[in-house]
mmCIF file of C-alpha atoms in Angstrom:
data_model
loop_
_atom_site.group_PDB
_atom_site.id
_atom_site.type_symbol
_atom_site.label_atom_id
_atom_site.label_comp_id
_atom_site.label_asym_id
_atom_site.label_seq_id
_atom_site.Cartn_x
_atom_site.Cartn_y
_atom_site.Cartn_z
ATOM 1 C CA MET A 1 0.090 0.010 0.002
ATOM 2 C CA SER A 2 2.755 1.871 -0.367
ATOM 3 C CA PHE A 3 2.095 3.286 -3.535
ATOM 4 C CA LEU A 4 -0.939 5.391 -1.666
ATOM 5 C CA LEU A 5 1.561 7.762 -0.233
ATOM 6 C CA SER A 6 3.137 8.699 -3.798
ATOM 7 C CA ARG A 7 2.239 12.055 -5.164
ATOM 8 C CA THR A 8 2.636 10.163 -8.515
ATOM 9 C CA TYR A 9 -0.278 8.425 -7.754
ATOM 10 C CA TRP A 10 -2.683 10.838 -6.701
ATOM 11 C CA LEU A 11 -1.410 12.994 -9.446
ATOM 12 C CA SER A 12 -2.933 10.217 -11.966
ATOM 13 C CA LEU A 13 -6.131 9.605 -10.074
ATOM 14 C CA ALA A 14 -6.152 14.172 -10.887
ATOM 15 C CA PHE A 15 -5.377 13.933 -14.194
ATOM 16 C CA PHE A 16 -8.627 11.220 -14.948
ATOM 17 C CA LEU A 17 -11.000 13.237 -13.342
ATOM 18 C CA VAL A 18 -9.463 16.232 -14.961
ATOM 19 C CA LEU A 19 -9.855 13.908 -18.474
ATOM 20 C CA PHE A 20 -13.666 12.928 -18.070
ATOM 21 C CA ILE A 21 -15.521 15.024 -15.624
ATOM 22 C CA GLY A 22 -16.408 16.736 -18.332
ATOM 23 C CA ASN A 23 -20.102 18.074 -18.488
ATOM 24 C CA ALA A 24 -21.113 16.146 -14.718
ATOM 25 C CA ASN A 25 -22.861 18.050 -12.890
ATOM 26 C CA ILE A 26 -24.284 17.334 -9.177
ATOM 27 C CA PHE A 27 -27.833 19.044 -8.500
ATOM 28 C CA GLY A 28 -27.445 21.350 -11.316
ATOM 29 C CA PHE A 29 -23.849 22.463 -9.987
ATOM 30 C CA PRO A 30 -21.057 21.906 -12.925
ATOM 31 C CA LEU A 31 -18.321 19.535 -11.249
ATOM 32 C CA ILE A 32 -15.714 21.064 -14.014
ATOM 33 C CA LEU A 33 -15.866 24.015 -11.335
ATOM 34 C CA LEU A 34 -14.711 22.308 -8.488
ATOM 35 C CA ALA A 35 -11.662 20.461 -10.618
ATOM 36 C CA LEU A 36 -10.113 24.138 -10.820
ATOM 37 C CA SER A 37 -9.120 23.421 -7.119
ATOM 38 C CA LEU A 38 -6.480 20.695 -7.968
ATOM 39 C CA PRO A 39 -3.752 23.027 -9.749
ATOM 40 C CA ILE A 40 -3.363 24.447 -6.036
ATOM 41 C CA PHE A 41 -2.914 20.762 -4.520
ATOM 42 C CA PHE A 42 -0.383 19.842 -7.145
ATOM 43 C CA ALA A 43 1.506 22.942 -7.414
ATOM 44 C CA LEU A 44 4.933 21.575 -7.417
ATOM 45 C CA GLU A 45 4.292 18.873 -10.431
ATOM 46 C CA ILE A 46 2.336 21.279 -12.638
ATOM 47 C CA LYS A 47 5.496 23.441 -14.623
ATOM 48 C CA LEU A 48 4.876 25.237 -17.414
ATOM 49 C CA SER A 49 7.658 27.169 -19.457
ATOM 50 C CA PHE A 50 6.823 31.314 -20.338
ATOM 51 C CA ILE A 51 5.813 30.138 -24.037
ATOM 52 C CA GLN A 52 3.881 27.474 -22.891
ATOM 53 C CA LEU A 53 1.659 29.110 -20.188
ATOM 54 C CA LEU A 54 1.146 32.222 -22.892
ATOM 55 C CA PHE A 55 0.367 29.976 -25.343
ATOM 56 C CA ILE A 56 -2.672 28.181 -23.326
ATOM 57 C CA LEU A 57 -3.539 31.337 -21.828
ATOM 58 C CA ILE A 58 -4.361 32.959 -25.031
ATOM 59 C CA LEU A 59 -5.927 29.998 -26.724
ATOM 60 C CA THR A 60 -8.126 29.305 -23.724
ATOM 61 C CA SER A 61 -8.941 33.045 -23.009
ATOM 62 C CA ILE A 62 -9.886 33.205 -27.392
ATOM 63 C CA PHE A 63 -12.137 29.649 -26.736
ATOM 64 C CA THR A 64 -13.804 31.148 -24.006
ATOM 65 C CA TYR A 65 -14.465 34.500 -25.546
ATOM 66 C CA LYS A 66 -15.783 32.361 -28.613
ATOM 67 C CA SER A 67 -17.489 29.812 -26.468
ATOM 68 C CA PHE A 68 -20.038 32.626 -24.871
ATOM 69 C CA ASN A 69 -21.228 34.330 -27.613
ATOM 70 C CA LEU A 70 -22.357 30.854 -29.712
ATOM 71 C CA GLU A 71 -26.051 31.092 -28.503
ATOM 72 C CA GLU A 72 -25.962 27.770 -27.450
ATOM 73 C CA VAL A 73 -29.065 26.227 -26.629
ATOM 74 C CA TYR A 74 -29.326 22.546 -25.669
ATOM 75 C CA ASN A 75 -26.796 23.041 -22.336
ATOM 76 C CA PRO A 76 -25.992 26.080 -20.471
ATOM 77 C CA PHE A 77 -22.676 25.011 -19.019
ATOM 78 C CA TYR A 78 -21.510 24.288 -22.540
ATOM 79 C CA PRO A 79 -18.700 27.460 -22.484
ATOM 80 C CA LEU A 80 -17.091 25.595 -19.184
ATOM 81 C CA TRP A 81 -15.187 23.066 -21.825
ATOM 82 C CA VAL A 82 -12.667 25.528 -21.860
ATOM 83 C CA ILE A 83 -11.699 25.003 -18.082
ATOM 84 C CA SER A 84 -11.057 21.250 -18.668
ATOM 85 C CA PHE A 85 -8.980 22.238 -21.798
ATOM 86 C CA PHE A 86 -6.745 24.491 -19.559
ATOM 87 C CA LEU A 87 -6.818 22.128 -16.708
ATOM 88 C CA ALA A 88 -5.813 18.942 -19.195
ATOM 89 C CA PHE A 89 -2.917 20.821 -20.878
ATOM 90 C CA LEU A 90 -1.617 21.303 -17.584
ATOM 91 C CA PHE A 91 -1.907 18.100 -15.929
ATOM 92 C CA THR A 92 -0.768 16.202 -18.780
ATOM 93 C CA ASN A 93 1.959 18.020 -18.766
ATOM 94 C CA ALA A 94 3.015 17.543 -15.299
ATOM 95 C CA ILE A 95 2.664 13.796 -16.048
ATOM 96 C CA ILE A 96 4.916 14.077 -19.297
ATOM 97 C CA ASP A 97 6.933 15.435 -16.709
ATOM 98 C CA LYS A 98 7.190 12.613 -14.488
ATOM 99 C CA LEU A 99 7.432 10.339 -16.789
ATOM 100 C CA ARG A 100 10.661 12.024 -18.058
ATOM 101 C CA GLU A 101 11.902 11.996 -15.163
ATOM 102 C CA TYR A 102 11.018 8.752 -14.015
ATOM 103 C CA PRO A 103 9.384 7.127 -16.670
ATOM 104 C CA LEU A 104 8.753 3.275 -15.097
ATOM 105 C CA GLU A 105 7.749 4.361 -12.320
ATOM 106 C CA THR A 106 5.475 6.441 -13.758
ATOM 107 C CA LEU A 107 3.992 3.999 -15.129
ATOM 108 C CA ARG A 108 3.630 1.788 -12.772
ATOM 109 C CA MET A 109 1.514 4.948 -10.415
ATOM 110 C CA MET A 110 -0.387 5.298 -13.233
ATOM 111 C CA ALA A 111 -1.415 1.393 -13.969
ATOM 112 C CA PHE A 112 -1.861 0.583 -10.247
ATOM 113 C CA ALA A 113 -4.018 3.521 -9.772
ATOM 114 C CA PHE A 114 -6.571 2.890 -12.953
ATOM 115 C CA ILE A 115 -6.753 -0.770 -13.101
ATOM 116 C CA PRO A 116 -8.792 -0.848 -9.506
ATOM 117 C CA ILE A 117 -10.918 1.552 -11.009
ATOM 118 C CA LEU A 118 -11.058 -0.268 -14.181
ATOM 119 C CA LEU A 119 -12.067 -3.606 -12.603
ATOM 120 C CA ILE A 120 -14.994 -1.857 -11.153
ATOM 121 C CA PHE A 121 -15.785 -0.256 -14.024
ATOM 122 C CA LEU A 122 -15.867 -3.826 -15.876
ATOM 123 C CA LEU A 123 -17.917 -4.973 -13.092
ATOM 124 C CA GLY A 124 -20.112 -2.223 -12.724
ATOM 125 C CA ILE A 125 -20.987 -2.523 -16.685
ATOM 126 C CA PHE A 126 -21.383 -6.285 -16.652
ATOM 127 C CA LEU A 127 -24.000 -5.831 -13.906
ATOM 128 C CA SER A 128 -26.069 -2.916 -14.995
ATOM 129 C CA GLN A 129 -26.318 -4.221 -18.887
ATOM 130 C CA VAL A 130 -29.800 -4.665 -19.825
ATOM 131 C CA ASP A 131 -30.254 -3.739 -23.250
ATOM 132 C CA GLU A 132 -27.852 -3.166 -27.065
ATOM 133 C CA ARG A 133 -25.894 -0.324 -24.759
ATOM 134 C CA ALA A 134 -24.740 -0.160 -21.303
ATOM 135 C CA LEU A 135 -24.745 2.781 -18.518
ATOM 136 C CA PHE A 136 -22.180 2.567 -15.724
ATOM 137 C CA ILE A 137 -21.440 6.130 -14.317
ATOM 138 C CA PHE A 138 -21.076 7.267 -17.972
ATOM 139 C CA GLY A 139 -23.518 6.863 -21.055
ATOM 140 C CA PRO A 140 -21.831 4.408 -23.526
ATOM 141 C CA ASN A 141 -20.621 7.540 -25.964
ATOM 142 C CA MET A 142 -18.008 8.203 -22.830
ATOM 143 C CA LEU A 143 -17.835 4.783 -21.160
ATOM 144 C CA TYR A 144 -15.956 2.827 -24.357
ATOM 145 C CA ARG A 145 -13.216 6.118 -24.031
ATOM 146 C CA VAL A 146 -12.835 5.555 -20.298
ATOM 147 C CA VAL A 147 -12.183 1.270 -20.750
ATOM 148 C CA GLY A 148 -10.153 2.556 -23.775
ATOM 149 C CA PHE A 149 -7.645 4.562 -21.355
ATOM 150 C CA PHE A 150 -7.474 2.378 -18.453
ATOM 151 C CA LEU A 151 -6.779 -0.467 -20.505
ATOM 152 C CA ALA A 152 -3.996 1.027 -22.837
ATOM 153 C CA ILE A 153 -2.128 2.204 -19.701
ATOM 154 C CA GLY A 154 -2.762 -0.970 -17.241
ATOM 155 C CA GLY A 155 -2.892 -3.687 -19.860
ATOM 156 C CA GLY A 156 0.004 -2.053 -21.178
ATOM 157 C CA TYR A 157 1.812 -1.666 -18.534
ATOM 158 C CA LEU A 158 1.524 -5.168 -17.628
ATOM 159 C CA PHE A 159 2.944 -6.579 -20.952
ATOM 160 C CA PHE A 160 5.295 -4.253 -20.775
ATOM 161 C CA LYS A 161 6.320 -5.749 -17.706
ATOM 162 C CA GLY A 162 5.965 -9.203 -18.786
ATOM 163 C CA MET A 163 2.988 -10.373 -17.175
ATOM 164 C CA ARG A 164 1.554 -10.967 -20.304
ATOM 165 C CA PHE A 165 -1.324 -13.528 -19.105
ATOM 166 C CA SER A 166 -2.714 -10.897 -16.785
ATOM 167 C CA ALA A 167 -2.241 -8.445 -19.257
ATOM 168 C CA LEU A 168 -4.161 -11.059 -21.726
ATOM 169 C CA ILE A 169 -7.042 -11.414 -19.353
ATOM 170 C CA LEU A 170 -7.410 -7.802 -18.469
ATOM 171 C CA SER A 171 -7.947 -7.133 -22.479
ATOM 172 C CA LEU A 172 -10.165 -10.123 -22.674
ATOM 173 C CA LEU A 173 -12.612 -8.414 -20.241
ATOM 174 C CA SER A 174 -12.135 -5.230 -21.692
ATOM 175 C CA TYR A 175 -13.230 -6.591 -25.057
ATOM 176 C CA TYR A 176 -16.345 -8.058 -23.531
ATOM 177 C CA ILE A 177 -17.485 -5.442 -21.915
ATOM 178 C CA LEU A 178 -16.614 -3.276 -25.113
ATOM 179 C CA ILE A 179 -19.041 -5.483 -27.017
ATOM 180 C CA LEU A 180 -21.784 -5.024 -24.236
ATOM 181 C CA ILE A 181 -21.299 -1.278 -23.784
ATOM 182 C CA GLY A 182 -22.309 -1.559 -27.962
ATOM 183 C CA SER A 183 -20.608 1.803 -29.540
ATOM 184 C CA ARG A 184 -18.711 1.433 -31.986
ATOM 185 C CA GLY A 185 -15.690 3.684 -31.330
ATOM 186 C CA GLY A 186 -15.269 0.791 -28.990
ATOM 187 C CA LEU A 187 -13.708 -0.665 -32.351
ATOM 188 C CA VAL A 188 -11.210 1.489 -32.683
ATOM 189 C CA VAL A 189 -10.466 0.737 -28.910
ATOM 190 C CA MET A 190 -10.158 -2.259 -29.905
ATOM 191 C CA LEU A 191 -7.302 -2.110 -32.670
ATOM 192 C CA ILE A 192 -5.361 0.843 -31.001
ATOM 193 C CA THR A 193 -4.699 -1.448 -27.812
ATOM 194 C CA LEU A 194 -4.422 -4.610 -29.815
ATOM 195 C CA LEU A 195 -1.948 -1.962 -31.849
ATOM 196 C CA LEU A 196 -0.657 -1.368 -28.402
ATOM 197 C CA PHE A 197 0.078 -4.792 -27.587
ATOM 198 C CA PHE A 198 1.651 -5.929 -30.678
ATOM 199 C CA HIS A 199 3.849 -2.906 -30.329
ATOM 200 C CA ILE A 200 5.204 -4.104 -26.752
ATOM 201 C CA TYR A 201 5.761 -7.628 -27.960
ATOM 202 C CA ASN A 202 7.725 -6.587 -31.101
ATOM 203 C CA LYS A 203 9.697 -3.876 -29.449
ATOM 204 C CA ARG A 204 9.215 -2.038 -33.260
ATOM 205 C CA ILE A 205 6.499 -2.298 -35.715
ATOM 206 C CA THR A 206 7.659 -2.728 -38.901
ATOM 207 C CA PHE A 207 5.714 -2.788 -42.204
ATOM 208 C CA PHE A 208 6.386 -6.876 -42.561
ATOM 209 C CA ASN A 209 5.284 -7.415 -38.735
ATOM 210 C CA LEU A 210 2.205 -5.148 -38.971
ATOM 211 C CA SER A 211 1.097 -6.167 -42.342
ATOM 212 C CA LEU A 212 1.716 -9.951 -40.648
ATOM 213 C CA GLY A 213 0.079 -9.441 -37.417
ATOM 214 C CA ALA A 214 -3.276 -7.327 -39.171
ATOM 215 C CA ALA A 215 -3.187 -10.463 -41.984
ATOM 216 C CA LEU A 216 -3.598 -12.900 -38.815
ATOM 217 C CA LEU A 217 -6.176 -11.469 -37.243
ATOM 218 C CA SER A 218 -8.302 -10.819 -40.275
ATOM 219 C CA PHE A 219 -8.098 -14.398 -41.163
ATOM 220 C CA PRO A 220 -10.556 -15.523 -38.732
ATOM 221 C CA ILE A 221 -13.525 -12.833 -39.507
ATOM 222 C CA PHE A 222 -13.368 -12.749 -43.040
ATOM 223 C CA PHE A 223 -12.078 -16.184 -44.280
ATOM 224 C CA LEU A 224 -14.213 -18.434 -41.733
ATOM 225 C CA ASN A 225 -17.206 -15.570 -42.892
ATOM 226 C CA ILE A 226 -18.229 -15.349 -39.309
ATOM 227 C CA ASP A 227 -20.810 -13.457 -38.865
ATOM 228 C CA LEU A 228 -21.089 -10.882 -35.752
ATOM 229 C CA SER A 229 -23.371 -8.478 -36.604
ATOM 230 C CA PHE A 230 -25.801 -9.133 -34.022
ATOM 231 C CA PHE A 231 -23.681 -7.123 -31.715
ATOM 232 C CA ARG A 232 -24.357 -3.440 -32.052
ATOM 233 C CA ILE A 233 -21.031 -2.568 -32.101
ATOM 234 C CA PHE A 234 -20.114 -4.718 -35.513
ATOM 235 C CA ASN A 235 -23.351 -3.374 -36.991
ATOM 236 C CA PHE A 236 -23.412 -0.608 -39.073
ATOM 237 C CA GLN A 237 -26.609 -1.791 -41.190
ATOM 238 C CA SER A 238 -28.211 1.868 -39.360
ATOM 239 C CA PHE A 239 -25.786 3.762 -41.575
ATOM 240 C CA GLY A 240 -27.460 2.568 -44.572
ATOM 241 C CA ALA A 241 -25.928 2.726 -48.377
ATOM 242 C CA ILE A 242 -25.314 6.258 -49.667
ATOM 243 C CA GLU A 243 -26.261 6.057 -53.216
ATOM 244 C CA ASP A 244 -26.173 9.984 -54.076
ATOM 245 C CA THR A 245 -24.204 12.787 -52.282
ATOM 246 C CA ASP A 246 -27.678 14.094 -51.048
ATOM 247 C CA TYR A 247 -26.598 14.698 -47.286
ATOM 248 C CA VAL A 248 -30.680 15.087 -46.181
ATOM 249 C CA GLY A 249 -31.373 11.172 -46.473
ATOM 250 C CA ALA A 250 -28.293 10.145 -44.538
ATOM 251 C CA TYR A 251 -27.226 8.791 -41.395
ATOM 252 C CA SER A 252 -27.085 12.183 -39.150
ATOM 253 C CA ARG A 253 -23.955 11.610 -37.903
ATOM 254 C CA LEU A 254 -22.738 11.739 -41.665
ATOM 255 C CA ARG A 255 -25.144 14.570 -42.615
ATOM 256 C CA PRO A 256 -22.276 17.005 -42.502
ATOM 257 C CA PHE A 257 -19.255 15.592 -43.847
ATOM 258 C CA LEU A 258 -21.505 15.198 -47.147
ATOM 259 C CA PHE A 259 -22.334 19.123 -46.667
ATOM 260 C CA LEU A 260 -18.966 19.811 -46.586
ATOM 261 C CA LEU A 261 -18.123 17.204 -49.499
ATOM 262 C CA PHE A 262 -20.657 17.962 -52.132
ATOM 263 C CA GLU A 263 -22.846 20.798 -51.616
ATOM 264 C CA GLN A 264 -21.736 23.994 -53.806
ATOM 265 C CA ASP A 265 -22.185 26.174 -50.590
ATOM 266 C CA ARG A 266 -20.237 23.830 -48.635
ATOM 267 C CA PHE A 267 -18.746 27.073 -46.437
ATOM 268 C CA SER A 268 -21.290 28.477 -45.579
ATOM 269 C CA ILE A 269 -21.522 25.783 -42.453
ATOM 270 C CA ILE A 270 -18.435 27.413 -41.007
ATOM 271 C CA GLY A 271 -19.008 29.603 -38.193
ATOM 272 C CA ILE A 272 -22.741 28.959 -37.993
ATOM 273 C CA THR A 273 -24.560 29.626 -35.119
ATOM 274 C CA HIS A 274 -25.881 26.365 -33.008
ATOM 275 C CA GLU A 275 -29.316 27.240 -33.840
ATOM 276 C CA GLU A 276 -28.537 27.478 -37.487
ATOM 277 C CA PHE A 277 -26.846 23.786 -37.453
ATOM 278 C CA LEU A 278 -29.981 22.465 -35.978
ATOM 279 C CA ASN A 279 -32.160 23.998 -38.579
ATOM 280 C CA ILE A 280 -29.568 22.398 -40.946
ATOM 281 C CA PHE A 281 -28.658 18.825 -39.693
ATOM 282 C CA SER A 282 -31.290 18.132 -36.488
ATOM 283 C CA ILE A 283 -33.337 14.955 -36.078
ATOM 284 C CA PRO A 284 -34.537 13.306 -33.026
ATOM 285 C CA GLY A 285 -30.943 12.778 -30.705
ATOM 286 C CA TYR A 286 -28.798 14.302 -33.146
ATOM 287 C CA LEU A 287 -28.164 17.634 -31.158
ATOM 288 C CA TYR A 288 -24.349 18.654 -31.946
ATOM 289 C CA PRO A 289 -21.794 17.560 -34.654
ATOM 290 C CA HIS A 290 -20.533 14.437 -32.537
ATOM 291 C CA ASN A 291 -17.350 14.903 -34.213
ATOM 292 C CA MET A 292 -14.509 17.441 -32.721
ATOM 293 C CA PHE A 293 -12.638 18.600 -35.835
ATOM 294 C CA LEU A 294 -16.188 19.520 -37.538
ATOM 295 C CA GLU A 295 -18.070 21.038 -34.220
ATOM 296 C CA LEU A 296 -14.628 23.595 -34.833
ATOM 297 C CA ALA A 297 -15.240 24.292 -37.965
ATOM 298 C CA ILE A 298 -18.972 24.336 -37.648
ATOM 299 C CA TYR A 299 -19.323 26.475 -34.476
ATOM 300 C CA TYR A 300 -15.888 28.561 -34.069
ATOM 301 C CA GLY A 301 -15.737 29.321 -38.061
ATOM 302 C CA TRP A 302 -12.282 29.441 -39.461
ATOM 303 C CA LEU A 303 -9.715 29.466 -36.313
ATOM 304 C CA GLY A 304 -11.558 26.143 -35.503
ATOM 305 C CA VAL A 305 -10.530 24.632 -39.049
ATOM 306 C CA PHE A 306 -7.256 26.148 -38.709
ATOM 307 C CA ILE A 307 -6.985 24.404 -35.268
ATOM 308 C CA ALA A 308 -8.195 21.013 -36.495
ATOM 309 C CA LEU A 309 -6.171 21.322 -39.373
ATOM 310 C CA ILE A 310 -3.155 21.731 -36.890
ATOM 311 C CA THR A 311 -4.346 19.200 -34.629
ATOM 312 C CA PHE A 312 -4.624 16.546 -37.337
ATOM 313 C CA TYR A 313 -1.429 17.371 -39.088
ATOM 314 C CA LYS A 314 0.069 16.608 -35.634
ATOM 315 C CA ILE A 315 -1.609 13.724 -34.747
ATOM 316 C CA ILE A 316 -0.724 12.020 -37.650
ATOM 317 C CA GLU A 317 3.103 12.771 -36.859
ATOM 318 C CA LEU A 318 2.757 11.842 -33.253
ATOM 319 C CA PHE A 319 1.058 8.411 -34.812
ATOM 320 C CA LEU A 320 3.904 8.471 -36.928
ATOM 321 C CA LEU A 321 6.666 8.329 -34.304
ATOM 322 C CA THR A 322 4.925 6.405 -31.648
ATOM 323 C CA LEU A 323 5.114 3.369 -34.164
ATOM 324 C CA LYS A 324 8.830 4.248 -35.011
ATOM 325 C CA THR A 325 9.889 4.192 -31.168
ATOM 326 C CA ARG A 326 11.014 1.378 -29.681
ATOM 327 C CA THR A 327 8.368 0.590 -26.529
ATOM 328 C CA ASN A 328 9.082 2.944 -23.816
ATOM 329 C CA PRO A 329 6.241 4.008 -20.773
ATOM 330 C CA PHE A 330 6.295 7.217 -22.869
ATOM 331 C CA VAL A 331 5.071 5.108 -26.268
ATOM 332 C CA ILE A 332 2.262 3.737 -23.794
ATOM 333 C CA PHE A 333 1.036 6.990 -22.590
ATOM 334 C CA CYS A 334 0.754 8.046 -25.978
ATOM 335 C CA TYR A 335 -1.326 4.869 -27.018
ATOM 336 C CA SER A 336 -3.685 5.927 -24.497
ATOM 337 C CA LEU A 337 -3.982 9.978 -25.704
ATOM 338 C CA LEU A 338 -4.234 8.435 -29.482
ATOM 339 C CA VAL A 339 -6.939 6.119 -27.764
ATOM 340 C CA LEU A 340 -8.996 8.933 -26.139
ATOM 341 C CA PHE A 341 -8.251 11.365 -28.920
ATOM 342 C CA LEU A 342 -10.388 9.546 -31.585
ATOM 343 C CA GLY A 343 -12.899 9.021 -29.518
ATOM 344 C CA THR A 344 -13.387 12.622 -29.880
ATOM 345 C CA MET A 345 -14.238 11.967 -33.975
ATOM 346 C CA PHE A 346 -16.853 9.322 -32.904
ATOM 347 C CA SER A 347 -18.809 11.186 -30.346
ATOM 348 C CA GLY A 348 -19.061 13.822 -28.012
ATOM 349 C CA ASP A 349 -18.923 17.299 -27.772
ATOM 350 C CA MET A 350 -16.669 19.914 -26.844
ATOM 351 C CA GLY A 351 -17.974 19.534 -23.135
ATOM 352 C CA ASP A 352 -16.664 15.906 -22.942
ATOM 353 C CA ASN A 353 -13.704 16.760 -26.264
ATOM 354 C CA GLY A 354 -12.313 19.650 -25.017
ATOM 355 C CA ALA A 355 -10.050 17.792 -22.232
ATOM 356 C CA ILE A 356 -8.948 15.491 -24.592
ATOM 357 C CA LEU A 357 -7.596 18.645 -27.354
ATOM 358 C CA GLY A 358 -6.039 20.235 -24.302
ATOM 359 C CA ALA A 359 -4.035 16.645 -23.536
ATOM 360 C CA ILE A 360 -3.417 16.314 -27.032
ATOM 361 C CA PHE A 361 -1.858 19.595 -27.474
ATOM 362 C CA ALA A 362 0.415 19.345 -24.051
ATOM 363 C CA VAL A 363 2.070 15.863 -25.808
ATOM 364 C CA PHE A 364 2.675 18.042 -29.021
ATOM 365 C CA TRP A 365 4.898 20.037 -27.022
ATOM 366 C CA HIS A 366 6.628 17.009 -26.221
ATOM 367 C CA LEU A 367 7.230 15.306 -29.254
ATOM 368 C CA LYS A 368 11.182 16.046 -29.377
ATOM 369 C CA ILE A 369 10.979 13.011 -26.629
ATOM 370 C CA PHE A 370 11.105 10.904 -29.661
ATOM 371 C CA LYS A 371 13.365 12.267 -31.776
ATOM 372 C CA ASN A 372 17.010 11.795 -30.576
ATOM 373 C CA SER A 373 18.662 13.843 -32.844
ATOM 374 C CA ILE A 374 16.858 16.703 -30.520
ATOM 375 C CA ASP A 375 16.832 15.536 -27.287
ATOM 376 C CA LYS A 376 19.117 12.495 -27.139
ATOM 377 C CA ASN A 377 19.254 12.016 -22.937
ATOM 378 C CA SER A 378 15.690 12.179 -22.951
ATOM 379 C CA LEU A 379 15.182 9.595 -25.353
ATOM 380 C CA LEU A 380 18.323 7.289 -23.513
ATOM 381 C CA LYS A 381 16.626 7.990 -20.286
ATOM 382 C CA LEU A 382 13.371 6.772 -21.486
ATOM 383 C CA ASN A 383 14.784 3.393 -22.971
ATOM 384 C CA ASN A 384 17.045 2.733 -20.097
ATOM 385 C CA ASN A 385 14.280 2.745 -17.509
ATOM 386 C CA SER A 386 11.896 1.209 -19.274
ATOM 387 C CA ALA A 387 14.197 -1.948 -19.414
#
């Protein structure tokens, strides 16, 4: 129980809260306002350079101004997502600083913090599942992200330390629960975590071993003709067949994409109000874009488009650098954030996704960890401590 005395352990729990507290409230009071006190307790761990501080303050101020002028109607607390964005940047930076200084110990503390919570979630989801979609504390569109994040850290640590049987059991339980949750974003979680375990096993990802692994994974499904469509997570019939480019008759979450791709006035939806979005795209149950990039472009105009393009470019860079690098605790951490980022492409509004954007921006500041020509000492330290 000595881990309870570790500040890194409690920092990991605070990091989890910042990432997932989102739109949660108690009796109408938004809990993210309480989370504003967390930096006080971890002031020693939160260290930003002047440039980082200036960057996050300017961007947070711009997003705050824009958010309060969106005329949102479905959630009066919508503008508070900028708090999640700001806090996630701070705490992700603190976690990365710990990973740079004490990589394996930091990953161990995160695993000790997250694996017990993951087990509680797995049990709770299993017991509360009553129809094709499970609920437990979070709704299904957030729940699969929570499971995937914990699995990437916890399962990644177990696999990395050679406890493969424990990692296998934890993974199988998590994948079963992801099927119960039913969100199709869970498929992405499965693929990314499988890639993580494959990466750990092979130390490095090469085109050959990745192709071989993909072939082995695909064989039982495609060649044995296994039908998994009775599970919602594997069933895409509701998306329908797109026989033309008319966005009106398409699956709700595809409509904005089709509008941007095929309508002559495609750019007219960039920078519109929420009310205008509802007039163009809304059907019952579809009140916002359910995609972070779309939301940035539609509600935040060309500034949002710029942020989305920069984020997309840097995510591709992060993903490629992650694949090229020998597995170490920082690589495992990056996989966990990739799980969360990909979740923002399938569900949630900025109340759910703002923290992920802040966390990803913090990681972008530290991409040099991968580039040994720029930061040999940091990369060497990570590799030496991850053996």
